[in-house]
Amino acid sequence: MRLLVTGGGGQLSGELTRTLARHDVIFPSRDQLDVTSETAVRSLVSDFRPDFIIHTAALTDTTLCERDPLQAQQVNAIGALNVASAAARTGAIVVHISTNEVFDGQKTSPYVESDEPHPVNAYGYSKLCGERAVMETCERFYIVRTAWLYGEGARNFPAKIVRAALATPDLRVVDDEISTPTWCADLAVALTRLLEERPPFGVYHLANAGQASRFEWASYVLDKAGVGARVTPISSREFRNGSDSPRKPLYTVLANTLAAGAGILLRDWREALDEYFAKLTPGALGTAPA
């Protein structure tokens, strides 16, 4: 297969370099491909002629999206539209990576693919606009929603929690925001299977199994890292008080219903996090794994 993966250099694209190694793939970074430029996207797609475009490029800083919703729309919605338009011209299949934050978090059971999105912040709205742009522009697409991604690097939640715990012995982490931590390595494997097996086009949820609050996730991370900080649970309202943090949907666990029906299953988030820590080099998060 011939593939174009936008957002080269990101956590997910880094894992896709491994799972897609036997295919003909390019991974242009943001500096090499500005997805907000229709001309740039059209030119690259026309020249490379990929069978698939995996669109991972996105503005995921939710606070920045709230401060600058126009930029969020440019990257997350217009960027998706440009990719979808270029794909429609050349016949490429689009795999658009989306988010749990297209939902409002009012359910008390996992969201299935057919549930109606209703975002509560600028980031979620911009990603939903991106989904709709792909749906309205392409006939052949996979919209893949995932949640709470982490992978290599220092910008993910586990790394931030470890650094914070090393800086202060007392942490306050929200306990009413619940979803599923998802390891990029597992998502990359699932995405590769999706491409190779080609189930029916449409919307899919791909996240590690199970659920956790931010507090439970942080506590598990610190236990695996061997960092003895005290973690105090607080509400999201307390966390946002006096800050410019955006409103977050409280419950956004994703049910991998359609993917499971196609035989694509992801393991429990704890098992994935155990392996993530087992593969870390000593000191990668500021301390050696326990």
Short mmCIF file of C-alpha atoms in Angstrom, two decimals:
data_model
loop_
_atom_site.label_atom_id
_atom_site.label_comp_id
_atom_site.label_asym_id
_atom_site.label_seq_id
_atom_site.Cartn_x
_atom_site.Cartn_y
_atom_site.Cartn_z
CA MET A 1 0.00 0.00 0.00
CA ARG A 2 0.99 3.60 -0.60
CA LEU A 3 0.19 5.89 2.35
CA LEU A 4 0.48 9.53 3.32
CA VAL A 5 0.42 10.21 7.07
CA THR A 6 -0.01 13.87 8.01
CA GLY A 7 1.36 15.14 11.30
CA GLY A 8 4.77 13.48 10.97
CA GLY A 9 6.80 13.70 14.15
CA GLY A 10 3.78 13.33 16.43
CA GLN A 11 3.19 10.59 18.99
CA LEU A 12 0.83 8.56 16.81
CA SER A 13 2.74 8.99 13.55
CA GLY A 14 5.88 7.82 15.35
CA GLU A 15 4.20 4.52 16.15
CA LEU A 16 2.78 4.23 12.64
CA THR A 17 6.31 4.34 11.24
CA ARG A 18 6.77 0.94 12.89
CA THR A 19 3.44 -0.72 12.11
CA LEU A 20 3.44 0.48 8.49
CA ALA A 21 7.13 -0.22 7.85
CA ARG A 22 6.48 -2.78 5.10
CA HIS A 23 4.41 -0.30 3.09
CA ASP A 24 5.38 2.73 0.98
CA VAL A 25 4.72 5.60 3.41
CA ILE A 26 5.65 9.26 3.79
CA PHE A 27 5.26 11.19 7.05
CA PRO A 28 5.48 14.93 6.29
CA SER A 29 5.83 17.08 9.39
CA ARG A 30 3.99 20.35 9.96
CA ASP A 31 6.96 22.22 8.49
CA GLN A 32 6.83 20.04 5.38
CA LEU A 33 3.05 20.09 4.92
CA ASP A 34 0.77 22.87 6.14
CA VAL A 35 -2.63 21.18 6.13
CA THR A 36 -4.36 24.57 6.29
CA SER A 37 -3.03 25.26 2.77
CA GLU A 38 -5.33 23.74 0.16
CA THR A 39 -2.68 24.23 -2.51
CA ALA A 40 0.05 22.47 -0.52
CA VAL A 41 -2.16 19.49 0.35
CA ARG A 42 -3.51 19.13 -3.20
CA SER A 43 -0.01 19.30 -4.68
CA LEU A 44 1.47 16.63 -2.41
CA VAL A 45 -1.47 14.26 -2.80
CA SER A 46 -1.49 14.69 -6.59
CA ASP A 47 2.24 14.01 -6.81
CA PHE A 48 2.41 11.07 -4.38
CA ARG A 49 -0.96 9.46 -5.27
CA PRO A 50 -1.49 7.56 -1.99
CA ASP A 51 -4.01 4.76 -1.57
CA PHE A 52 -4.69 5.99 1.97
CA ILE A 53 -4.27 9.31 3.76
CA ILE A 54 -4.08 8.94 7.54
CA HIS A 55 -4.84 12.40 8.84
CA THR A 56 -3.27 12.72 12.30
CA ALA A 57 -2.28 16.41 12.09
CA ALA A 58 -4.31 18.44 14.58
CA LEU A 59 -4.25 21.25 17.12
CA THR A 60 -4.84 19.31 20.34
CA ASP A 61 -4.00 21.97 22.95
CA THR A 62 -7.51 22.46 24.30
CA THR A 63 -6.64 25.65 26.16
CA LEU A 64 -5.14 27.21 23.04
CA CYS A 65 -8.20 26.13 21.04
CA GLU A 66 -10.44 27.90 23.56
CA ARG A 67 -8.35 31.07 23.41
CA ASP A 68 -8.15 31.01 19.61
CA PRO A 69 -11.12 29.11 18.16
CA LEU A 70 -10.36 30.48 14.69
CA GLN A 71 -6.96 28.76 14.71
CA ALA A 72 -8.62 25.58 15.97
CA GLN A 73 -11.03 25.71 13.02
CA GLN A 74 -8.25 26.40 10.55
CA VAL A 75 -6.19 23.40 11.63
CA ASN A 76 -8.81 20.88 12.74
CA ALA A 77 -11.67 21.65 10.34
CA ILE A 78 -10.19 23.35 7.27
CA GLY A 79 -7.17 21.04 7.44
CA ALA A 80 -9.48 18.02 7.36
CA LEU A 81 -11.46 19.54 4.49
CA ASN A 82 -8.29 20.10 2.45
CA VAL A 83 -7.19 16.51 3.00
CA ALA A 84 -10.64 15.15 2.13
CA SER A 85 -10.89 17.29 -1.01
CA ALA A 86 -7.48 16.16 -2.26
CA ALA A 87 -8.38 12.54 -1.53
CA ALA A 88 -11.67 12.82 -3.41
CA ARG A 89 -9.83 14.09 -6.49
CA THR A 90 -7.35 11.20 -6.53
CA GLY A 91 -9.49 8.36 -5.15
CA ALA A 92 -7.53 7.97 -1.90
CA ILE A 93 -9.24 6.60 1.21
CA VAL A 94 -9.16 9.00 4.18
CA VAL A 95 -8.55 7.82 7.74
CA HIS A 96 -9.37 10.83 9.90
CA ILE A 97 -8.28 10.69 13.54
CA SER A 98 -10.86 12.31 15.80
CA THR A 99 -11.55 12.52 19.52
CA ASN A 100 -13.77 11.55 22.42
CA GLU A 101 -14.32 15.26 22.98
CA VAL A 102 -16.90 15.48 20.20
CA PHE A 103 -19.30 14.22 22.92
CA ASP A 104 -20.76 16.26 25.79
CA GLY A 105 -20.08 13.68 28.50
CA GLN A 106 -23.68 13.47 29.72
CA LYS A 107 -23.99 9.70 29.24
CA THR A 108 -23.24 7.25 32.02
CA SER A 109 -22.44 4.35 29.68
CA PRO A 110 -19.82 4.16 26.92
CA TYR A 111 -20.48 6.14 23.75
CA VAL A 112 -21.16 4.05 20.66
CA GLU A 113 -20.37 5.16 17.12
CA SER A 114 -23.99 6.13 16.37
CA ASP A 115 -24.38 8.44 19.39
CA GLU A 116 -25.01 12.06 18.44
CA PRO A 117 -21.95 14.29 19.01
CA HIS A 118 -22.41 17.47 21.00
CA PRO A 119 -19.08 19.10 21.94
CA VAL A 120 -18.77 21.46 24.90
CA ASN A 121 -15.52 23.23 24.01
CA ALA A 122 -13.79 24.81 21.02
CA TYR A 123 -11.45 21.85 20.50
CA GLY A 124 -14.29 19.33 20.36
CA TYR A 125 -16.32 21.56 18.05
CA SER A 126 -13.40 22.03 15.65
CA LYS A 127 -12.80 18.26 15.54
CA LEU A 128 -16.49 17.60 14.89
CA CYS A 129 -16.38 20.11 12.03
CA GLY A 130 -13.41 18.13 10.69
CA GLU A 131 -15.40 14.90 10.88
CA ARG A 132 -18.29 16.45 8.98
CA ALA A 133 -15.98 17.88 6.34
CA VAL A 134 -14.62 14.39 5.64
CA MET A 135 -18.09 12.82 5.59
CA GLU A 136 -19.48 15.44 3.21
CA THR A 137 -16.48 15.44 0.85
CA CYS A 138 -15.44 11.78 0.57
CA GLU A 139 -17.34 8.62 -0.20
CA ARG A 140 -14.58 6.38 1.14
CA PHE A 141 -13.45 7.23 4.66
CA TYR A 142 -12.84 5.96 8.15
CA ILE A 143 -13.44 8.41 10.98
CA VAL A 144 -11.57 7.02 13.98
CA ARG A 145 -12.35 8.48 17.39
CA THR A 146 -9.91 7.77 20.18
CA ALA A 147 -9.24 9.10 23.68
CA TRP A 148 -6.46 10.29 25.98
CA LEU A 149 -3.53 9.36 23.76
CA TYR A 150 -0.02 8.97 25.14
CA GLY A 151 3.20 7.73 23.59
CA GLU A 152 6.86 8.59 23.33
CA GLY A 153 8.02 12.06 24.33
CA ALA A 154 7.66 14.47 27.22
CA ARG A 155 4.34 16.14 26.38
CA ASN A 156 1.93 13.36 27.27
CA PHE A 157 -0.04 12.95 30.49
CA PRO A 158 2.16 10.28 32.13
CA ALA A 159 5.30 12.36 31.56
CA LYS A 160 3.66 15.54 32.86
CA ILE A 161 2.36 13.79 35.98
CA VAL A 162 5.75 12.28 36.78
CA ARG A 163 7.49 15.65 36.33
CA ALA A 164 4.90 17.36 38.50
CA ALA A 165 5.25 14.73 41.22
CA LEU A 166 9.02 15.10 41.21
CA ALA A 167 8.63 18.86 41.61
CA THR A 168 6.07 18.77 44.42
CA PRO A 169 4.97 16.00 46.81
CA ASP A 170 1.30 17.04 46.66
CA LEU A 171 -0.73 16.84 43.45
CA ARG A 172 -4.38 17.67 42.84
CA VAL A 173 -5.96 15.73 39.95
CA VAL A 174 -9.58 15.73 38.81
CA ASP A 175 -11.59 12.62 39.59
CA ASP A 176 -14.84 13.36 37.74
CA GLU A 177 -13.41 13.39 34.21
CA ILE A 178 -13.55 9.78 32.98
CA SER A 179 -12.43 8.19 29.73
CA THR A 180 -9.86 5.62 28.57
CA PRO A 181 -6.09 6.17 28.40
CA THR A 182 -4.96 4.88 25.01
CA TRP A 183 -1.39 3.94 24.12
CA CYS A 184 -0.40 5.17 20.66
CA ALA A 185 1.38 1.87 20.00
CA ASP A 186 -1.87 -0.05 20.44
CA LEU A 187 -3.83 2.45 18.36
CA ALA A 188 -1.25 2.23 15.56
CA VAL A 189 -1.62 -1.56 15.45
CA ALA A 190 -5.42 -1.23 15.34
CA LEU A 191 -5.27 1.39 12.59
CA THR A 192 -2.95 -0.77 10.51
CA ARG A 193 -5.35 -3.70 10.81
CA LEU A 194 -8.22 -1.41 9.80
CA LEU A 195 -6.38 -0.44 6.62
CA GLU A 196 -5.28 -3.95 5.74
CA GLU A 197 -8.63 -5.62 6.42
CA ARG A 198 -10.86 -2.80 5.12
CA PRO A 199 -14.13 -3.28 6.97
CA PRO A 200 -17.10 -1.15 5.81
CA PHE A 201 -16.42 2.59 5.68
CA GLY A 202 -17.78 4.80 8.45
CA VAL A 203 -17.16 5.91 12.02
CA TYR A 204 -15.12 3.71 14.36
CA HIS A 205 -14.11 4.01 18.00
CA LEU A 206 -10.61 2.75 18.78
CA ALA A 207 -9.42 3.13 22.36
CA ASN A 208 -7.90 0.81 24.93
CA ALA A 209 -10.51 -1.11 26.93
CA GLY A 210 -11.78 -0.13 30.37
CA GLN A 211 -12.12 3.29 31.91
CA ALA A 212 -10.42 5.56 34.45
CA SER A 213 -10.67 9.02 35.91
CA ARG A 214 -7.76 11.40 35.52
CA PHE A 215 -7.09 10.78 39.23
CA GLU A 216 -7.02 6.98 38.77
CA TRP A 217 -4.76 7.31 35.73
CA ALA A 218 -2.34 9.61 37.55
CA SER A 219 -2.23 7.32 40.58
CA TYR A 220 -1.50 4.27 38.41
CA VAL A 221 1.23 6.15 36.52
CA LEU A 222 2.99 7.25 39.70
CA ASP A 223 2.81 3.75 41.14
CA LYS A 224 4.42 2.31 37.98
CA ALA A 225 7.05 5.07 37.98
CA GLY A 226 7.87 4.48 41.65
CA VAL A 227 7.19 8.11 42.59
CA GLY A 228 5.76 8.50 46.07
CA ALA A 229 3.76 11.72 45.71
CA ARG A 230 0.42 12.27 47.41
CA VAL A 231 -2.43 12.67 44.90
CA THR A 232 -5.60 14.41 46.07
CA PRO A 233 -8.79 14.04 44.02
CA ILE A 234 -10.63 17.27 43.14
CA SER A 235 -13.56 18.13 40.91
CA SER A 236 -13.10 19.58 37.45
CA ARG A 237 -14.92 22.68 38.63
CA GLU A 238 -12.34 23.16 41.38
CA PHE A 239 -9.55 22.63 38.86
CA ARG A 240 -10.92 25.26 36.47
CA ASN A 241 -11.66 27.81 39.20
CA GLY A 242 -9.70 30.97 38.42
CA SER A 243 -7.97 29.44 35.38
CA ASP A 244 -8.55 29.67 31.64
CA SER A 245 -8.87 25.89 31.26
CA PRO A 246 -11.78 24.99 28.96
CA ARG A 247 -14.82 23.07 30.07
CA LYS A 248 -14.33 19.34 29.62
CA PRO A 249 -16.91 16.59 28.98
CA LEU A 250 -17.01 14.49 32.13
CA TYR A 251 -17.70 10.98 30.80
CA THR A 252 -16.38 10.08 27.35
CA VAL A 253 -15.56 6.38 27.46
CA LEU A 254 -15.72 5.02 23.90
CA ALA A 255 -17.26 1.64 23.07
CA ASN A 256 -15.28 -0.04 20.28
CA THR A 257 -18.44 -1.69 18.96
CA LEU A 258 -17.88 -1.72 15.20
CA ALA A 259 -14.16 -2.41 15.39
CA ALA A 260 -14.78 -5.37 17.69
CA GLY A 261 -17.30 -6.69 15.19
CA ALA A 262 -14.50 -6.62 12.62
CA GLY A 263 -12.21 -8.52 15.00
CA ILE A 264 -10.13 -5.46 15.95
CA LEU A 265 -9.80 -5.44 19.73
CA LEU A 266 -7.65 -3.30 22.05
CA ARG A 267 -6.52 -4.55 25.46
CA ASP A 268 -7.22 -3.01 28.87
CA TRP A 269 -5.55 0.36 29.42
CA ARG A 270 -3.65 -0.90 32.50
CA GLU A 271 -2.05 -3.74 30.55
CA ALA A 272 -1.03 -1.29 27.83
CA LEU A 273 0.41 1.16 30.36
CA ASP A 274 2.36 -1.66 32.02
CA GLU A 275 4.07 -2.42 28.71
CA TYR A 276 4.63 1.28 28.02
CA PHE A 277 6.57 1.57 31.28
CA ALA A 278 8.42 -1.69 30.68
CA LYS A 279 9.76 -0.29 27.40
CA LEU A 280 10.80 3.10 28.75
CA THR A 281 14.50 3.84 28.95
CA PRO A 282 15.70 4.71 32.50
CA GLY A 283 15.00 8.35 33.29
CA ALA A 284 12.74 8.87 30.25
CA LEU A 285 10.05 10.52 32.40
CA GLY A 286 12.42 12.03 34.92
CA THR A 287 12.85 8.83 36.89
CA ALA A 288 13.54 5.19 36.16
CA PRO A 289 10.48 2.96 35.90
CA ALA A 290 9.84 0.83 39.00
#
